[in-house]
mmCIF file of C-alpha atoms in Angstrom:
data_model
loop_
_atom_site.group_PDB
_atom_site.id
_atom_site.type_symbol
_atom_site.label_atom_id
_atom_site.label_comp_id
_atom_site.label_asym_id
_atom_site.label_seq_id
_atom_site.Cartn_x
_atom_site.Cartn_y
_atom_site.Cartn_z
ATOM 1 C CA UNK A 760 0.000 0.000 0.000
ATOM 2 C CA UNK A 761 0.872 3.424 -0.089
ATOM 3 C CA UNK A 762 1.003 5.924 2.980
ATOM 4 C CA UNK A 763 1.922 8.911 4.370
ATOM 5 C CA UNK A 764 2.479 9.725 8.335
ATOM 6 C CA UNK A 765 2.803 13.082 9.927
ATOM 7 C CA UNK A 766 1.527 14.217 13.167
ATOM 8 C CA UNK A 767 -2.043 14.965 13.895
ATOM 9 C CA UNK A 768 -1.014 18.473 15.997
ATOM 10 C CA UNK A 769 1.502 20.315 16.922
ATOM 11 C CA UNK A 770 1.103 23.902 18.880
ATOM 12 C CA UNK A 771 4.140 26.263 19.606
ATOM 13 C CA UNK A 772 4.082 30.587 20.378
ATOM 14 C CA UNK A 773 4.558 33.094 18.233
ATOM 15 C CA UNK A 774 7.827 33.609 17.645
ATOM 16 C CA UNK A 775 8.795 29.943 17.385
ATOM 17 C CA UNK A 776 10.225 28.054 15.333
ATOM 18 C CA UNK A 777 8.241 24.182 14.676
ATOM 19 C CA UNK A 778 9.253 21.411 12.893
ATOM 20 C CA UNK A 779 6.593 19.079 10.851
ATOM 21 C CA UNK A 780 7.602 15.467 9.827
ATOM 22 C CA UNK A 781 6.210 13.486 7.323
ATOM 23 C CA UNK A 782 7.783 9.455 6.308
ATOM 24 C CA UNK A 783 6.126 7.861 3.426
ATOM 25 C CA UNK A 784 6.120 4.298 1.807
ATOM 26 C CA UNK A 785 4.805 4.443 -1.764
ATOM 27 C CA UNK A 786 5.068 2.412 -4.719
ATOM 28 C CA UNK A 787 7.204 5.382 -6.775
ATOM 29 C CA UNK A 788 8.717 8.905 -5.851
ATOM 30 C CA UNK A 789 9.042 11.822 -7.583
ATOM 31 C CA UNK A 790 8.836 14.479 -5.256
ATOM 32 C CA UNK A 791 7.869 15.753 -1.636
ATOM 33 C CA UNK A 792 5.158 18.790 -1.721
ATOM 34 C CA UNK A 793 4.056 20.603 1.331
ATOM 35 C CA UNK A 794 0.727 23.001 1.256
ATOM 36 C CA UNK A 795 -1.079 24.919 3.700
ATOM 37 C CA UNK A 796 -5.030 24.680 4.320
ATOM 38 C CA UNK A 797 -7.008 27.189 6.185
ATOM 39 C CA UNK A 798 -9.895 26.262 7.844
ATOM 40 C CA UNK A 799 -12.710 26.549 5.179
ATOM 41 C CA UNK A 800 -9.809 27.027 2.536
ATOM 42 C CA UNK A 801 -8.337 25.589 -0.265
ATOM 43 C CA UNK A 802 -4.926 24.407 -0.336
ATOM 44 C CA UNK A 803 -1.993 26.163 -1.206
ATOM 45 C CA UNK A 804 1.289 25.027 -2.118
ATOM 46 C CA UNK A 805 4.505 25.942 0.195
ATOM 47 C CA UNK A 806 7.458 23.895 -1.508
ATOM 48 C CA UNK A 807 8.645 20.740 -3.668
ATOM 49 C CA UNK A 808 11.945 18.620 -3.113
ATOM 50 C CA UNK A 809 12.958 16.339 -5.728
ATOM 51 C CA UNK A 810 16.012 15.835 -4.563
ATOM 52 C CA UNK A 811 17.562 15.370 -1.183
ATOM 53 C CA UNK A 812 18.387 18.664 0.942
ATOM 54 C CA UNK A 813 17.249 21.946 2.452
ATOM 55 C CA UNK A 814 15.281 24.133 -0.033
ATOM 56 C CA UNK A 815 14.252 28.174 1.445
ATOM 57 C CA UNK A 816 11.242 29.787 0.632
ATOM 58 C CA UNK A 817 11.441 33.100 3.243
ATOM 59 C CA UNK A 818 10.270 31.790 6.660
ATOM 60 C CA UNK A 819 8.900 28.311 5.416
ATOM 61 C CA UNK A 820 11.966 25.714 4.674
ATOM 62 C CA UNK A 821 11.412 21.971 3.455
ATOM 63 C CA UNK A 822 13.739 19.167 3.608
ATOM 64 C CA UNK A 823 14.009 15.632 1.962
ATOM 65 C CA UNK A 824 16.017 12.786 2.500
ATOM 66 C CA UNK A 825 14.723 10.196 -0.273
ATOM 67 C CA UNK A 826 17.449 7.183 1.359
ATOM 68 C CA UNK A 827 14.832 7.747 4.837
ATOM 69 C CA UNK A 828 11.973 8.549 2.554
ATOM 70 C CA UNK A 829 11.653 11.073 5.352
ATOM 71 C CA UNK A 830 10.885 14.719 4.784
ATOM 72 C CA UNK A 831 10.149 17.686 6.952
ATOM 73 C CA UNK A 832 8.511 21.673 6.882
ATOM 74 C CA UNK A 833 10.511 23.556 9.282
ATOM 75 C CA UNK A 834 8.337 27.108 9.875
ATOM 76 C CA UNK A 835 9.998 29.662 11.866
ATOM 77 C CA UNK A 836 9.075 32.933 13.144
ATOM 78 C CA UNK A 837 6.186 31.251 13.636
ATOM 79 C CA UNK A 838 2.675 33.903 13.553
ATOM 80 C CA UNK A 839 -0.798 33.783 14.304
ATOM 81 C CA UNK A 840 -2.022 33.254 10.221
ATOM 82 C CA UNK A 841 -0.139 30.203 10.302
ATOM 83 C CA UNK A 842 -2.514 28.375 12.662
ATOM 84 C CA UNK A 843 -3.623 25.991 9.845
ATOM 85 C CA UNK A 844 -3.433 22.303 8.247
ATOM 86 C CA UNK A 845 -0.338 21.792 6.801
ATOM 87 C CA UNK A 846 0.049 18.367 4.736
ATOM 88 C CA UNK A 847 2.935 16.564 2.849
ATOM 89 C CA UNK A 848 2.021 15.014 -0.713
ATOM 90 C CA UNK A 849 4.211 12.535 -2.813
ATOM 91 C CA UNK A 850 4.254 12.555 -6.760
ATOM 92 C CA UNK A 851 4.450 9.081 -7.082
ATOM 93 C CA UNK A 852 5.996 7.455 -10.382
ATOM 94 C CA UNK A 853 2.315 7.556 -12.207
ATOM 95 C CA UNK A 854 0.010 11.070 -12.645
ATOM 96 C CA UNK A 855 -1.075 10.728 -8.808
ATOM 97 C CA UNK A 856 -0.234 12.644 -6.301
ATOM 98 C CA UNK A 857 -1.140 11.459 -2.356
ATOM 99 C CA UNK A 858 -1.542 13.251 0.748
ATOM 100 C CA UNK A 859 -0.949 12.688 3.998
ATOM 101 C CA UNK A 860 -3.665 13.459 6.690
ATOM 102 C CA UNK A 861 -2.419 16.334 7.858
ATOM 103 C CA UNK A 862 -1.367 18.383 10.511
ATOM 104 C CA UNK A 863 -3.137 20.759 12.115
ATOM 105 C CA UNK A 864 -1.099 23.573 13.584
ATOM 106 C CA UNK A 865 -1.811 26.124 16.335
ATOM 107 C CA UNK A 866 0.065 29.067 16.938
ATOM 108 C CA UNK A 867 -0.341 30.331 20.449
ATOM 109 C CA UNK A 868 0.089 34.243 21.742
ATOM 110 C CA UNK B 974 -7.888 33.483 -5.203
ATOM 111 C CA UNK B 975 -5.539 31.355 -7.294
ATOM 112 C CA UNK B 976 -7.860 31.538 -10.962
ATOM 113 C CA UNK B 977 -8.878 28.044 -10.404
ATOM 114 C CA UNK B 978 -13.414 28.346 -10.084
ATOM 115 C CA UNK B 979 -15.327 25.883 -9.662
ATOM 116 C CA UNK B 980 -19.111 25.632 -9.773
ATOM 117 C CA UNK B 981 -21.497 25.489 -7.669
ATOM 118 C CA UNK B 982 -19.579 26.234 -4.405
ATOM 119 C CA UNK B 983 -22.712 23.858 -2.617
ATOM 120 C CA UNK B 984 -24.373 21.444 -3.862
ATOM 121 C CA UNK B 985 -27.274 19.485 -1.286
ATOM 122 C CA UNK B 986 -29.078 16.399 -2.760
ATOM 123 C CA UNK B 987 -31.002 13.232 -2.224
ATOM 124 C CA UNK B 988 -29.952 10.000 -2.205
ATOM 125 C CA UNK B 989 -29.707 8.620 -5.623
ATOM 126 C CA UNK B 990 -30.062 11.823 -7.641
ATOM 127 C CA UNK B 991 -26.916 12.476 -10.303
ATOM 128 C CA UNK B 992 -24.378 15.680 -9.627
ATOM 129 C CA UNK B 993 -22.221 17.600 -11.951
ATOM 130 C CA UNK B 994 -19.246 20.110 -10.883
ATOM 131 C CA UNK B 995 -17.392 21.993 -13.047
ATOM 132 C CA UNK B 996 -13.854 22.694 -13.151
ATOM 133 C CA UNK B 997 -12.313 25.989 -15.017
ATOM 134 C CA UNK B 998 -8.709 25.819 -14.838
ATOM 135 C CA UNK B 999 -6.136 28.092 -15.137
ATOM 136 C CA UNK B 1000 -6.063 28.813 -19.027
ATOM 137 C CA UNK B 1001 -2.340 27.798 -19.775
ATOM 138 C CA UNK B 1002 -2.181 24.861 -17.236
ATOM 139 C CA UNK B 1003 -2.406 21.715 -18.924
ATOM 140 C CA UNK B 1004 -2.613 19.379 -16.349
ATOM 141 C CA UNK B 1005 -5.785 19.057 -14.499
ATOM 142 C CA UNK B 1006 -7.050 17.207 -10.842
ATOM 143 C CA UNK B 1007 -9.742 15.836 -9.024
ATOM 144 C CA UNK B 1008 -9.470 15.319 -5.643
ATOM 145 C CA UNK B 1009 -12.125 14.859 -2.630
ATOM 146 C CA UNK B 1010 -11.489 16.016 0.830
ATOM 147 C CA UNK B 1011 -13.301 15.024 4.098
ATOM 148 C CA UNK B 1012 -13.246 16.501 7.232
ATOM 149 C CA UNK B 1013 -9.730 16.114 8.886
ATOM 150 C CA UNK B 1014 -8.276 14.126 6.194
ATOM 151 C CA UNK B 1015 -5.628 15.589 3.113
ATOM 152 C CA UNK B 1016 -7.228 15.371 -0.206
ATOM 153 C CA UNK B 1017 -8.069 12.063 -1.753
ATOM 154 C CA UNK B 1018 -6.528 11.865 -5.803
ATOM 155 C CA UNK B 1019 -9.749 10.662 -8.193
ATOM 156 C CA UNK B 1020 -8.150 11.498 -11.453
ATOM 157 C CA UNK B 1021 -5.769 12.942 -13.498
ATOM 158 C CA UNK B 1022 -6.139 14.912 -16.892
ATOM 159 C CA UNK B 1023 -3.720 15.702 -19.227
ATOM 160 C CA UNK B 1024 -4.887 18.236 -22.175
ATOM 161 C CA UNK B 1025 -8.067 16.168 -22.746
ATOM 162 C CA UNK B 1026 -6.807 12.503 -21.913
ATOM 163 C CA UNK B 1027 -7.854 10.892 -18.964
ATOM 164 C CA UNK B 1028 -4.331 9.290 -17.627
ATOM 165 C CA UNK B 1029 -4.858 8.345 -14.148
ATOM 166 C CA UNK B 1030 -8.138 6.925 -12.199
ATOM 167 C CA UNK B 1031 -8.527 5.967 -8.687
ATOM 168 C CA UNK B 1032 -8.739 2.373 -8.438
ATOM 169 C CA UNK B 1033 -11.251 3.862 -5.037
ATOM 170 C CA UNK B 1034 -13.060 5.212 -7.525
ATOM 171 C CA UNK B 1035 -16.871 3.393 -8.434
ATOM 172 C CA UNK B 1036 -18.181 3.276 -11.360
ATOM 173 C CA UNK B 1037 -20.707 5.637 -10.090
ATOM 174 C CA UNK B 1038 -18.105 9.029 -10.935
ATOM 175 C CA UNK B 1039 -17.212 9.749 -14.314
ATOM 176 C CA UNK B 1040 -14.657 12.848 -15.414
ATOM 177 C CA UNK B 1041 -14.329 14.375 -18.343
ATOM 178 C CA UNK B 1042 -11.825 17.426 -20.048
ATOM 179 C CA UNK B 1043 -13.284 17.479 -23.618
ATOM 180 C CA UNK B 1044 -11.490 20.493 -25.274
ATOM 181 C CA UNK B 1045 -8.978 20.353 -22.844
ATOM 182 C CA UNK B 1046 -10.081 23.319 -20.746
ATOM 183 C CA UNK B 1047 -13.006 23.090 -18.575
ATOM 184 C CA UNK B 1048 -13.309 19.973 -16.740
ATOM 185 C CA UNK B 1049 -16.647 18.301 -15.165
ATOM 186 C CA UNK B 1050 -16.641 15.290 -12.713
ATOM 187 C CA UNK B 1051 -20.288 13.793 -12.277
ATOM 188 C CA UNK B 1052 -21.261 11.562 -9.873
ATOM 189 C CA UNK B 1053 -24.396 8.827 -10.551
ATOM 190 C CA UNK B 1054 -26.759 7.404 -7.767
ATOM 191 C CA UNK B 1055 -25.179 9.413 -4.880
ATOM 192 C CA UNK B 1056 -24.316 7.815 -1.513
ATOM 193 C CA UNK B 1057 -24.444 9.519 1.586
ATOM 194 C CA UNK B 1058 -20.776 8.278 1.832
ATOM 195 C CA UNK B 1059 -20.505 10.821 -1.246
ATOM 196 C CA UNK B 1060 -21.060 13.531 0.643
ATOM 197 C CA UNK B 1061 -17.497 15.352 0.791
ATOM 198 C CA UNK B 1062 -15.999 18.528 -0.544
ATOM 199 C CA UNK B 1063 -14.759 17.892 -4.350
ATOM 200 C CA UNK B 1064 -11.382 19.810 -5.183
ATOM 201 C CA UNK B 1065 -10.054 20.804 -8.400
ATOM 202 C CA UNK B 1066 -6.475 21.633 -9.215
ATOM 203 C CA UNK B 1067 -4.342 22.458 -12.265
ATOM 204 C CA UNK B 1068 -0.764 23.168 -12.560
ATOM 205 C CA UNK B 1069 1.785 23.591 -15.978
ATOM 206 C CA UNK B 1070 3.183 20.617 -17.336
ATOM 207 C CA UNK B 1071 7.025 21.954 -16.663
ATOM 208 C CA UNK B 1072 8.831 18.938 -15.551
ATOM 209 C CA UNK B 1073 10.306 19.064 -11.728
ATOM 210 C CA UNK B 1074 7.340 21.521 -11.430
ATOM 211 C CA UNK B 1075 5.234 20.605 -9.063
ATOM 212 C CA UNK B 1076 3.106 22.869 -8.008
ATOM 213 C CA UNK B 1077 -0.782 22.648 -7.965
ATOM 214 C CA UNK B 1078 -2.662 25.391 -7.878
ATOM 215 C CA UNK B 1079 -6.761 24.523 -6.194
ATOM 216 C CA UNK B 1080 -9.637 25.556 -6.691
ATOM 217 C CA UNK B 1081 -12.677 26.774 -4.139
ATOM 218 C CA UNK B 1082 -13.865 23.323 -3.794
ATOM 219 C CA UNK B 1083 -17.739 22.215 -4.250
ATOM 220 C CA UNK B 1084 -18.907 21.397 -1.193
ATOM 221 C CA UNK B 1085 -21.540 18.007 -1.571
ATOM 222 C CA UNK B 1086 -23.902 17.152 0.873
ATOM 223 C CA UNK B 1087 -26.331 13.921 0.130
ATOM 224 C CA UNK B 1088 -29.424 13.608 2.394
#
């Protein structure tokens, strides 16, 4: 089968820096996406790694180790707006792209 | 707003009725998505459009939902018989076809309930 696993929820204060993991077993690889979902949103795409290492994007940063088929969002700086669902998504080696479940994120004062 | 629309934004029907959402991508994006989303889960991949060929189906997928990208533009997923188990919100996405491009840009969402 194919799967994803990141946590449920993680909450950290403003000002903080948090760190999102996602594994994943599926049957090809492509790439590692991250996007954001606001409640009653749509989502919206932070980053893709194709290949292994640290890729910036201003306070968002995604990394991707495809040896650990392991990947992580690292947000720091953290603010109130990103209180959200954040989720990893594999391009597999077909058209498909799967998600994980999610993680829901809250940002404390 | 990312210039993905989708229509209607609601839809609320009976058991066993047909649906039809509609999918206007971005114009230059060649590469099309269906995806449904339930409540605290990531979005679920139902199929895959490039220009106007259907390339990828969810083996989840019934017979019951049937896609479609005819001029390869607009796209419309219908759904036969509905379930209550139906009843989700039903994303579209589109993105370029540049390879090690990756990113998908979503629509609003129609959001189905089945009574």
């Amino acid at each position: 089968g194919q799967s994803l696993e990141q946590p449920s929820e993680v909450t950290a204060v403003e000002g903080a820096i948090v760190q999102i993991n996602c594994t994943y077993q599926t049957s090809g690889f492509y790439g590692l996406s991250w996007y954001q979902q606001h409640d009653g949103g749509a989502p919206t795409f932070l980053s893709y790694n194709a290949l292994d290492g640290l890729e910036e994007t201003g306070r968002f940063s995604s990394f991707l180790s495809r040896s650990d088929s392991y990947g992580y969002l690292l947000l720091q700086e953290l603010q109130m707006k990103d209180s959200a669902s954040y989720f990893c998504a594999v391009s597999t080696g077909g058209f498909k792209t799967i998600f994980g479940a999610g993680t829901r994120l809250f940002v404390k004062a | 707003d990312t210039g993905v629309s989708q229509d209607p934004r609601h839809k609320i029907t009976k058991r066993g009725q047909n649906v039809t959402f509609r999918c206007d991508p971005i114009s230059e994006h060649n590469r099309l998505y269906w995806y449904r989303q339930t409540l605290g889960q990531g979005p679920e991949f139902l199929t895959y459009f490039q220009n106007e060929a259907q390339l990828e189906k969810s083996r989840l997928l019934s017979d019951r939902f049937s896609a479609e990208r005819p001029k390869g533009s607009f796209s419309t997923l219908e759904i036969q018989r509905t379930e209550q188990g139906d009843s989700a919100m039903y994303l579209c996405a589109s993105r370029e076809g540049l390879a090690g491009y990756n990113e998908q840009f979503f629509g609003p969402g129609t959001r189905l309930t089945v009574l």
